[in-house]
Coordinates of C-alpha atoms in Angstrom, one line a residue:
M1 CA 114.8 95.2 -146.7
S2 CA 114.9 92.4 -149.3
R3 CA 111.7 90.6 -149.9
L4 CA 111.1 86.9 -150.6
N5 CA 108.1 85.4 -152.3
R6 CA 105.8 83.2 -150.3
R7 CA 107.3 79.9 -151.5
Q8 CA 110.9 81.1 -150.8
F9 CA 109.9 82.3 -147.3
L10 CA 108.0 79.2 -146.3
T11 CA 110.8 77.0 -147.6
G12 CA 113.4 79.1 -145.8
A13 CA 111.5 79.1 -142.5
S14 CA 111.0 75.3 -142.7
L15 CA 114.7 74.8 -143.2
F16 CA 115.6 77.1 -140.3
A17 CA 113.1 75.3 -138.1
A18 CA 114.5 71.9 -139.0
A19 CA 118.0 73.0 -138.4
C20 CA 117.1 74.5 -135.1
A21 CA 115.4 71.3 -134.0
A22 CA 118.5 69.3 -134.9
G23 CA 120.7 71.7 -132.9
H24 CA 122.5 73.1 -136.0
T25 CA 123.6 76.6 -136.5
P26 CA 123.0 78.6 -139.7
R27 CA 125.4 78.0 -142.5
R28 CA 127.7 80.8 -143.5
G29 CA 126.0 82.8 -146.2
D30 CA 122.5 82.3 -145.0
R31 CA 120.7 85.6 -145.1
C32 CA 117.9 87.4 -143.3
D33 CA 116.5 90.9 -143.4
L34 CA 117.2 91.9 -139.8
L35 CA 119.5 90.4 -137.2
L36 CA 119.3 91.3 -133.5
R37 CA 122.7 90.4 -132.1
H38 CA 123.9 89.5 -128.6
G39 CA 120.7 90.2 -126.7
T40 CA 119.4 88.3 -123.6
V41 CA 116.6 86.4 -125.3
F42 CA 113.4 85.5 -123.4
V43 CA 111.1 83.1 -125.3
G44 CA 108.1 84.3 -123.2
D45 CA 107.1 81.0 -121.7
G46 CA 108.6 81.7 -118.2
S47 CA 111.9 80.0 -118.9
P48 CA 115.2 81.9 -118.2
G49 CA 116.8 84.2 -120.7
F50 CA 119.9 83.3 -122.7
V51 CA 122.4 85.3 -124.7
G52 CA 121.7 84.9 -128.4
D53 CA 120.6 86.3 -131.7
V54 CA 117.2 86.6 -133.4
A55 CA 117.0 86.6 -137.1
I56 CA 113.9 88.0 -139.0
T57 CA 112.9 87.8 -142.6
N58 CA 109.8 89.6 -143.8
D59 CA 107.4 89.4 -140.9
R60 CA 108.6 86.1 -139.3
I61 CA 111.3 84.9 -137.0
V62 CA 113.6 82.6 -138.9
W63 CA 116.3 81.8 -136.4
I64 CA 117.0 82.1 -132.6
G65 CA 120.3 81.3 -131.1
D66 CA 123.8 81.5 -132.5
C67 CA 123.6 83.3 -135.8
R68 CA 127.3 84.1 -136.4
G69 CA 127.2 82.4 -139.8
M70 CA 124.4 84.6 -141.1
T71 CA 124.5 87.8 -143.0
A72 CA 121.7 90.4 -142.8
E73 CA 120.7 93.5 -144.6
N74 CA 120.3 95.2 -141.2
V75 CA 122.2 94.3 -138.1
L76 CA 121.3 95.7 -134.7
D77 CA 123.6 95.1 -131.7
V78 CA 121.5 94.8 -128.6
D79 CA 124.2 93.7 -126.2
G80 CA 123.1 94.2 -122.6
L81 CA 119.4 94.5 -123.5
C82 CA 116.6 92.1 -123.3
V83 CA 114.7 90.7 -126.3
A84 CA 111.2 89.4 -125.7
P85 CA 108.0 88.8 -127.5
G86 CA 105.9 91.9 -128.0
F87 CA 103.4 92.5 -125.2
V88 CA 99.8 91.3 -125.7
D89 CA 97.4 93.5 -123.9
I90 CA 94.5 91.2 -123.1
H91 CA 92.2 94.1 -121.9
T92 CA 91.9 97.4 -123.8
H93 CA 89.3 99.8 -125.2
S94 CA 91.1 100.9 -128.4
D95 CA 88.6 99.7 -131.0
R96 CA 87.4 103.3 -131.5
S97 CA 90.3 105.4 -130.3
I98 CA 92.7 103.7 -132.7
F99 CA 91.1 105.5 -135.6
R100 CA 92.1 108.8 -133.9
H101 CA 95.5 107.6 -133.0
P102 CA 96.6 105.0 -135.6
G103 CA 100.2 105.3 -134.4
A104 CA 99.0 103.9 -131.0
E105 CA 101.8 105.9 -129.4
S106 CA 100.6 105.3 -125.8
R107 CA 100.8 101.6 -126.6
V108 CA 103.8 101.0 -128.7
Y109 CA 106.1 103.1 -126.5
Q110 CA 105.5 100.7 -123.7
G111 CA 106.0 97.6 -125.9
V112 CA 102.4 96.6 -126.7
T113 CA 102.3 95.0 -130.1
T114 CA 98.8 93.4 -129.9
E115 CA 95.6 94.6 -128.2
V116 CA 92.5 92.7 -127.4
T117 CA 89.7 95.3 -127.6
G118 CA 85.9 95.4 -127.2
N119 CA 86.0 94.8 -123.5
C120 CA 83.6 95.6 -120.7
G121 CA 80.5 94.9 -122.8
G122 CA 81.1 97.6 -125.5
S123 CA 82.6 97.1 -128.9
A124 CA 82.9 99.2 -132.0
A125 CA 81.3 96.4 -134.1
P126 CA 78.8 95.1 -134.9
R127 CA 76.6 98.2 -135.2
D128 CA 73.6 99.2 -137.2
A129 CA 74.5 100.3 -140.7
A130 CA 72.2 103.4 -140.4
A131 CA 73.8 104.5 -137.2
T132 CA 76.1 107.6 -137.2
T133 CA 77.6 107.1 -133.7
G134 CA 79.6 104.5 -132.0
G135 CA 83.0 105.3 -133.5
T136 CA 84.1 108.0 -136.0
D137 CA 87.0 108.1 -138.3
P138 CA 88.0 111.8 -138.5
D139 CA 89.2 111.3 -142.1
D140 CA 86.1 109.4 -143.3
G141 CA 83.3 110.9 -141.2
P142 CA 80.8 108.5 -139.6
A143 CA 82.3 105.1 -138.9
P144 CA 82.5 103.3 -142.2
W145 CA 81.5 99.8 -140.9
S146 CA 78.6 97.8 -139.7
D147 CA 79.7 94.3 -138.9
V148 CA 82.9 92.8 -137.7
A149 CA 84.0 92.0 -141.3
S150 CA 83.6 95.6 -142.5
Y151 CA 85.2 96.9 -139.2
G152 CA 88.3 94.8 -140.0
E153 CA 88.4 96.1 -143.5
A154 CA 88.1 99.7 -142.3
W155 CA 90.8 99.0 -139.7
A156 CA 93.1 97.7 -142.3
R157 CA 92.5 100.6 -144.7
K158 CA 93.4 103.0 -142.0
G159 CA 96.8 101.6 -141.4
I160 CA 97.6 100.9 -137.7
A161 CA 100.9 100.5 -135.9
L162 CA 100.0 97.4 -133.9
N163 CA 97.8 94.3 -134.1
Q164 CA 94.3 94.1 -132.8
A165 CA 91.8 91.3 -132.0
L166 CA 88.1 92.1 -131.2
L167 CA 85.7 90.9 -128.6
V168 CA 82.0 91.5 -129.3
G169 CA 80.4 93.6 -126.5
H170 CA 77.3 92.0 -125.0
G171 CA 76.1 95.5 -124.2
T172 CA 76.5 96.5 -127.8
L173 CA 74.3 93.5 -128.9
R174 CA 71.7 94.1 -126.2
R175 CA 71.4 97.8 -127.0
S176 CA 71.0 97.1 -130.7
V177 CA 68.1 94.8 -130.1
L178 CA 66.4 96.1 -126.8
G179 CA 67.8 99.5 -126.2
D180 CA 68.8 100.6 -122.6
V181 CA 65.8 99.0 -120.9
D182 CA 65.6 97.3 -117.5
R183 CA 63.8 94.1 -118.4
P184 CA 64.7 90.6 -119.6
A185 CA 64.9 89.9 -123.3
T186 CA 62.0 88.1 -125.0
E187 CA 62.7 84.8 -126.7
A188 CA 62.7 86.6 -130.1
E189 CA 65.1 89.3 -128.8
L190 CA 67.4 86.8 -127.3
A191 CA 67.5 84.9 -130.6
A192 CA 68.2 88.1 -132.4
M193 CA 71.2 88.8 -130.2
G194 CA 72.4 85.3 -130.7
R195 CA 72.3 85.6 -134.4
R196 CA 74.3 88.8 -134.4
L197 CA 76.8 87.2 -132.0
D198 CA 77.1 84.1 -134.1
L199 CA 77.7 86.2 -137.3
A200 CA 80.4 88.3 -135.5
L201 CA 82.2 85.2 -134.3
T202 CA 82.0 83.7 -137.8
Q203 CA 83.5 86.9 -139.2
G204 CA 86.5 86.6 -136.9
A205 CA 85.7 88.1 -133.5
I206 CA 87.5 86.1 -130.8
G207 CA 84.8 86.1 -128.2
M208 CA 82.3 88.2 -126.2
S209 CA 82.7 90.6 -123.3
T210 CA 80.2 91.8 -120.7
G211 CA 80.0 94.9 -118.7
L212 CA 77.6 93.9 -116.0
E213 CA 78.0 97.1 -114.0
Y214 CA 77.1 99.2 -117.0
V215 CA 74.0 100.0 -118.9
P216 CA 72.5 97.9 -120.6
G217 CA 74.4 94.9 -119.3
I218 CA 73.4 95.6 -115.7
Y219 CA 69.8 94.8 -116.7
A220 CA 70.6 91.4 -118.2
P221 CA 69.8 88.3 -116.1
S222 CA 72.3 85.5 -115.8
S223 CA 70.3 83.3 -118.1
E224 CA 70.9 85.8 -120.9
I225 CA 74.6 85.7 -120.4
T226 CA 74.7 81.9 -120.2
F227 CA 72.7 81.6 -123.5
L228 CA 75.1 83.9 -125.4
A229 CA 78.2 82.4 -123.7
G230 CA 77.1 79.0 -125.0
I231 CA 77.3 80.4 -128.6
V232 CA 80.8 81.7 -127.8
A233 CA 81.8 78.2 -126.5
R234 CA 80.6 76.5 -129.7
H235 CA 83.0 78.8 -131.6
G236 CA 85.8 78.1 -129.2
G237 CA 85.9 81.8 -128.2
L238 CA 86.7 83.7 -125.0
Y239 CA 84.2 85.1 -122.6
A240 CA 85.7 88.2 -120.8
S241 CA 83.6 89.7 -118.0
H242 CA 83.6 93.0 -116.2
M243 CA 81.5 91.4 -113.4
R244 CA 78.4 92.7 -111.8
S245 CA 80.3 93.9 -108.8
E246 CA 83.9 94.6 -107.7
E247 CA 82.8 95.9 -104.4
E248 CA 80.2 94.7 -101.8
R249 CA 78.9 91.9 -104.0
L250 CA 82.3 90.8 -105.3
L251 CA 81.9 87.1 -104.2
L252 CA 78.4 86.8 -105.7
A253 CA 79.8 88.2 -109.0
I254 CA 82.7 85.7 -108.9
D255 CA 80.2 82.9 -108.4
E256 CA 78.1 84.1 -111.4
V257 CA 81.0 84.2 -113.8
I258 CA 82.2 80.8 -112.7
A259 CA 78.7 79.4 -113.2
V260 CA 78.7 80.6 -116.8
G261 CA 81.9 78.7 -117.4
R262 CA 80.5 75.6 -115.6
D263 CA 77.2 75.6 -117.5
T264 CA 78.6 76.3 -121.0
G265 CA 82.2 75.1 -121.0
V266 CA 83.3 78.5 -122.3
R267 CA 86.7 79.9 -121.5
V268 CA 86.2 82.6 -118.8
Q269 CA 88.3 85.7 -118.3
V270 CA 87.7 87.8 -115.2
S271 CA 88.5 91.3 -116.3
H272 CA 90.7 93.6 -114.1
L273 CA 90.3 91.4 -110.9
K274 CA 90.2 93.6 -107.8
A275 CA 88.4 94.5 -104.6
C276 CA 87.3 98.2 -104.5
G277 CA 86.6 100.1 -101.3
R278 CA 88.3 99.6 -98.0
G279 CA 85.4 97.6 -96.5
N280 CA 85.7 95.1 -99.4
W281 CA 89.5 94.6 -99.4
G282 CA 89.1 91.5 -97.2
K283 CA 87.0 89.7 -99.8
L284 CA 89.9 89.4 -102.2
D285 CA 91.4 86.3 -100.8
E286 CA 88.1 84.5 -100.9
A287 CA 87.5 85.6 -104.5
I288 CA 90.9 84.2 -105.5
L289 CA 90.2 81.0 -103.6
R290 CA 86.9 80.6 -105.5
L291 CA 88.8 80.9 -108.8
E292 CA 91.3 78.3 -107.7
R293 CA 88.5 75.9 -106.7
A294 CA 86.8 76.4 -110.1
R295 CA 90.0 75.6 -111.9
A296 CA 90.4 72.5 -109.8
E297 CA 86.8 71.6 -110.8
G298 CA 87.9 71.8 -114.5
I299 CA 86.4 75.2 -115.3
D300 CA 88.7 77.2 -117.6
V301 CA 88.7 80.5 -115.7
M302 CA 91.6 83.0 -115.5
A303 CA 91.9 86.7 -114.8
D304 CA 93.8 89.9 -115.7
A305 CA 94.8 92.9 -113.7
Y306 CA 96.7 96.2 -114.0
P307 CA 99.4 97.5 -111.6
Y308 CA 97.6 100.5 -110.0
T309 CA 95.5 101.1 -106.9
A310 CA 93.0 103.2 -108.8
Y311 CA 90.5 102.4 -111.5
S312 CA 88.8 104.7 -114.0
T313 CA 85.3 104.7 -115.3
T314 CA 82.3 106.9 -116.0
L315 CA 80.8 108.9 -113.2
T316 CA 77.3 107.5 -114.0
I317 CA 78.4 104.2 -112.5
L318 CA 77.9 105.9 -109.1
L319 CA 74.2 106.2 -109.8
E320 CA 71.8 103.3 -109.0
P321 CA 70.5 101.2 -111.9
W322 CA 67.0 102.7 -112.0
S323 CA 68.3 106.2 -112.6
R324 CA 70.5 105.1 -115.6
E325 CA 67.8 103.3 -117.6
G326 CA 67.1 104.7 -121.0
G327 CA 70.4 106.3 -121.8
D328 CA 71.7 109.8 -121.6
D329 CA 68.4 111.6 -122.4
A330 CA 66.5 109.7 -119.8
V331 CA 69.2 110.4 -117.2
M332 CA 69.1 114.1 -118.0
Q333 CA 65.3 114.1 -117.6
R334 CA 65.7 112.6 -114.1
L335 CA 68.4 115.1 -113.2
N336 CA 65.9 117.8 -114.0
D337 CA 63.0 116.2 -112.1
P338 CA 63.0 117.3 -108.5
A339 CA 61.8 114.0 -107.0
A340 CA 64.1 111.8 -109.1
R341 CA 67.0 114.2 -108.3
A342 CA 66.3 114.1 -104.6
R343 CA 66.4 110.3 -104.7
M344 CA 69.7 110.3 -106.5
L345 CA 71.2 112.7 -103.9
A346 CA 70.0 110.5 -101.1
E347 CA 71.5 107.3 -102.7
L348 CA 74.9 108.6 -103.7
P349 CA 76.7 108.9 -100.3
A350 CA 76.1 105.2 -99.5
H351 CA 77.4 104.1 -102.9
V352 CA 80.5 106.2 -102.7
A353 CA 81.2 105.2 -99.1
A354 CA 81.3 101.5 -100.3
D355 CA 83.3 102.3 -103.4
P356 CA 85.8 103.8 -103.7
G357 CA 85.4 104.8 -100.0
G358 CA 84.7 108.5 -99.9
F359 CA 84.1 111.5 -102.2
E360 CA 87.7 112.6 -101.7
L361 CA 88.7 109.4 -103.6
V362 CA 86.7 110.3 -106.7
V363 CA 89.0 112.4 -108.9
I364 CA 87.5 113.9 -112.1
A365 CA 89.5 112.8 -115.2
N366 CA 87.4 114.4 -118.0
V367 CA 84.3 116.6 -118.4
D368 CA 82.5 117.6 -121.5
H369 CA 81.4 121.0 -120.3
P370 CA 83.9 124.0 -120.7
P371 CA 82.7 125.8 -117.5
H372 CA 83.5 122.8 -115.5
Q373 CA 87.0 122.2 -117.1
D374 CA 88.8 123.5 -113.9
C375 CA 87.4 120.5 -112.1
V376 CA 89.6 118.1 -113.9
G377 CA 92.2 116.7 -111.5
K378 CA 90.2 117.6 -108.4
D379 CA 88.2 115.3 -106.2
L380 CA 84.5 115.6 -105.5
A381 CA 85.0 116.7 -101.9
T382 CA 87.2 119.6 -103.0
I383 CA 84.9 120.6 -105.8
A384 CA 82.0 120.6 -103.4
A385 CA 83.8 122.8 -100.9
V386 CA 84.6 125.3 -103.7
W387 CA 81.0 125.3 -104.9
Q388 CA 79.7 125.3 -101.3
V389 CA 77.4 122.3 -101.9
S390 CA 77.4 118.7 -100.8
P391 CA 79.7 116.3 -102.6
A392 CA 76.6 114.4 -103.9
E393 CA 75.2 117.7 -105.3
A394 CA 78.6 118.4 -107.0
C395 CA 78.5 115.0 -108.6
L396 CA 75.0 115.6 -110.1
R397 CA 75.9 119.1 -111.3
L398 CA 78.9 117.7 -113.1
L399 CA 76.8 115.0 -114.8
A400 CA 74.1 117.5 -115.8
G401 CA 76.6 120.0 -117.2
S402 CA 78.2 117.4 -119.4
R403 CA 75.1 115.5 -120.3
T404 CA 76.5 112.6 -118.2
N405 CA 79.8 112.5 -120.2
V406 CA 82.1 112.7 -117.2
S407 CA 84.9 110.2 -116.2
Y408 CA 86.7 109.8 -113.0
I409 CA 89.6 108.0 -111.3
G410 CA 88.6 106.1 -108.2
H411 CA 91.4 105.5 -105.6
G412 CA 89.7 102.4 -104.2
M413 CA 92.2 99.5 -104.1
A414 CA 94.8 98.4 -101.5
D415 CA 98.4 98.2 -102.6
A416 CA 98.7 94.8 -100.9
G417 CA 95.7 93.6 -102.9
V418 CA 97.1 94.8 -106.2
E419 CA 100.3 92.8 -105.4
R420 CA 98.3 89.8 -104.3
V421 CA 96.5 89.7 -107.6
L422 CA 99.4 90.5 -109.9
Q423 CA 101.5 87.7 -108.3
H424 CA 98.9 85.0 -108.7
P425 CA 99.7 82.4 -111.4
L426 CA 96.1 82.6 -112.9
V427 CA 96.5 86.3 -113.5
M428 CA 98.0 88.0 -116.6
I429 CA 98.5 91.7 -117.3
G430 CA 95.9 93.8 -119.0
S431 CA 95.9 97.6 -119.0
D432 CA 92.2 98.5 -119.3
G433 CA 93.6 101.4 -121.3
S434 CA 93.4 102.6 -124.8
S435 CA 95.4 104.0 -127.7
Q436 CA 96.2 107.6 -127.1
A437 CA 98.8 110.3 -127.9
P438 CA 99.6 113.5 -126.1
V439 CA 98.6 115.8 -129.0
G440 CA 97.0 119.2 -128.9
R441 CA 95.8 120.9 -125.8
Q442 CA 95.2 118.4 -123.0
L443 CA 91.9 119.0 -121.4
S444 CA 91.6 115.7 -119.6
R445 CA 93.7 113.8 -117.1
P446 CA 93.2 110.1 -118.0
H447 CA 94.4 107.1 -116.0
P448 CA 98.2 106.6 -116.5
R449 CA 97.6 102.9 -117.3
S450 CA 97.2 103.7 -121.0
Y451 CA 100.9 104.9 -121.0
G452 CA 102.6 103.0 -118.3
T453 CA 101.1 99.6 -117.4
F454 CA 103.8 97.2 -118.8
P455 CA 106.9 99.2 -117.9
R456 CA 105.4 99.6 -114.4
V457 CA 105.1 95.9 -114.0
L458 CA 108.7 95.3 -115.2
G459 CA 110.2 98.2 -113.3
T460 CA 108.2 98.7 -110.1
Y461 CA 106.8 95.2 -109.4
C462 CA 109.4 92.9 -110.9
R463 CA 112.7 94.7 -110.5
D464 CA 112.1 97.0 -107.5
R465 CA 109.7 95.0 -105.4
A466 CA 110.8 91.5 -106.6
L467 CA 107.1 90.4 -106.7
F468 CA 108.2 87.8 -109.4
D469 CA 111.2 87.2 -111.5
L470 CA 111.6 88.6 -115.0
P471 CA 110.7 85.4 -117.0
T472 CA 107.5 85.2 -115.0
A473 CA 106.6 88.9 -115.5
L474 CA 107.2 88.5 -119.3
A475 CA 105.1 85.4 -119.5
K476 CA 102.2 87.3 -117.9
M477 CA 102.5 89.9 -120.7
T478 CA 103.2 87.6 -123.7
S479 CA 102.5 83.8 -123.9
M480 CA 99.7 83.8 -121.3
P481 CA 97.5 86.4 -122.9
A482 CA 98.3 85.2 -126.4
A483 CA 97.3 81.7 -125.5
R484 CA 94.2 82.9 -123.7
A485 CA 93.0 84.8 -126.8
R486 CA 94.2 82.0 -129.0
L487 CA 96.3 84.3 -131.1
A488 CA 98.3 82.0 -133.3
A489 CA 102.0 82.7 -133.7
R490 CA 102.0 85.6 -131.2
G491 CA 103.3 85.9 -127.6
S492 CA 106.4 83.8 -127.9
L493 CA 109.7 83.8 -129.7
R494 CA 109.7 80.7 -131.9
V495 CA 111.0 80.0 -135.4
G496 CA 108.1 80.7 -137.7
N497 CA 106.2 83.0 -135.3
A498 CA 105.3 86.5 -136.1
A499 CA 108.2 89.0 -135.6
D500 CA 106.5 91.0 -132.8
L501 CA 109.4 91.9 -130.5
V502 CA 110.4 94.3 -127.8
V503 CA 114.0 95.3 -126.8
F504 CA 114.3 96.8 -123.4
D505 CA 116.8 97.6 -120.6
A506 CA 115.8 95.6 -117.5
A507 CA 117.9 97.9 -115.3
T508 CA 116.2 101.2 -116.4
I509 CA 112.8 100.4 -117.8
A510 CA 110.2 102.4 -115.9
D511 CA 106.9 104.1 -116.3
R512 CA 106.8 107.9 -116.1
A513 CA 103.0 108.4 -116.4
T514 CA 101.5 109.6 -113.1
Y515 CA 98.0 110.5 -112.0
Q516 CA 99.1 114.2 -112.2
E517 CA 100.9 113.8 -115.5
P518 CA 99.4 110.7 -117.1
Q519 CA 100.4 111.3 -120.7
R520 CA 104.1 110.6 -120.4
Y521 CA 106.0 107.9 -122.2
P522 CA 108.1 105.3 -120.3
V523 CA 111.9 105.0 -120.5
G524 CA 114.1 101.9 -121.1
M525 CA 112.2 100.6 -124.2
P526 CA 114.4 101.5 -127.2
H527 CA 113.0 99.2 -129.9
V528 CA 109.6 97.7 -130.7
L529 CA 108.8 95.6 -133.8
V530 CA 105.4 94.6 -135.2
N531 CA 105.4 92.0 -137.9
G532 CA 109.1 92.5 -138.5
Q533 CA 109.0 96.3 -138.8
F534 CA 110.2 98.9 -136.3
V535 CA 107.3 100.9 -134.8
V536 CA 109.7 102.3 -132.2
R537 CA 113.4 102.6 -133.0
D538 CA 116.1 104.1 -130.8
G539 CA 113.3 105.3 -128.5
V540 CA 111.4 107.2 -131.2
A541 CA 108.1 106.1 -132.8
T542 CA 108.4 105.6 -136.6
A543 CA 105.7 106.3 -139.2
L544 CA 105.3 102.7 -140.0
R545 CA 101.9 101.1 -139.7
P546 CA 102.4 97.3 -140.0
G547 CA 99.6 96.1 -137.7
R548 CA 97.0 93.6 -138.6
F549 CA 93.5 92.9 -137.7
L550 CA 93.7 89.4 -136.2
R551 CA 90.7 87.1 -136.7
C552 CA 90.1 83.9 -134.7

């Protein structure tokens, strides 16, 4: 493609914007790098689509509408296809995995052009410079960063296919100052966390996340979260919370996260809103009502969700907080202590009965112990029957064999509840997935959301079930999350905005990833552009890596 210098580009973009505002069409002879012709264009704000053209020069949109007078170095006829802003995934965990999969194949094939990472209380940065864990670049050895600034530099050096913005994990901050201990932070420790958070936000992190069901966030009192969220508010950042409970104490957890917004003025994002476990499904309407009341009160709270009736997380979450204190080594010591192990065995059935609702609903996704590899894809009840032990005992054996490194898929949500959440106007789409690629021998069976979330919303829930119309579905994937994360010039098709676009077939788009075969790419998404360059063209991922680390 031809390239303009900065002054030429800014001048050209300004002229195009002025002409567009005046209702003019481009003059014959006006040029652009790429012209998408005859598509049905969706701006991304929920308005209906219209047949038109989109012109791109360098990494920006320079015209939308009737471009018959323009010439272009490359012209792509997209007649019969939809053109929309690239999808902004508000909730992902790619801040480490992207270094293993810089092509982000599981993301770009489904139209994701920007990810918000560092969710659920854990982020790749900041981290202690002396540490050798917490993210590894296979080309460079131990992760070559310490703070958010150096993480962004390492990210840019790697060359990534899509854009990324980073939340700072509260659990990451707490672990670096206190460790995995069950006690409140002292004033000095709280101040140390605050300084680290303030620096991270100054260096470009867009906010903070919590994982209040996980170690060490589970041990933090509400006052600690409120103190840190106040710092986020002063920076104009986003507070995204995996709440303390999505099960029996769901309503208390909703109240807590709303209170943080009320007390600090921070923008609050409820992560993957749901009600887990059959006995808790009835709490969902009240949870949504409390969010609506908070909005009416002036609290800036919204939520995200994914289009599946199963979640995925680590198997240790089924253990009570006392048994998880101190990290993996401490958990292993308790698993080898007869008294502690007996207590764990006694507590597990009640926990699993509440969420997800039974051991048969806990399906192993990954184990880090070769002798247990044949357990992947099987539920705990089945594994227990084969081993001739109780399901609780099978759970503890899996944890001990893999030094607690086991993940599972929990089939805990109602289909009607998923629809109720997805349809709500306060809810946008977030996959809770990560950047992956089906390379090498597949020894795990991850949740299909990493590969199928956005096509599933468009195909199953929009087209097939008519849960909402197409403009609404697209707004939940584009302008809503971009505005929520305050990602300037992303999430909508406007003259001067970044040229992150997807081209898809509304009649055929569909996810193909299933719980049995989760690493399958969707169909119906032939073209994806990031910053004006094709990362998917004619249904095939390119080798281009035009993504950018986005700072607030």
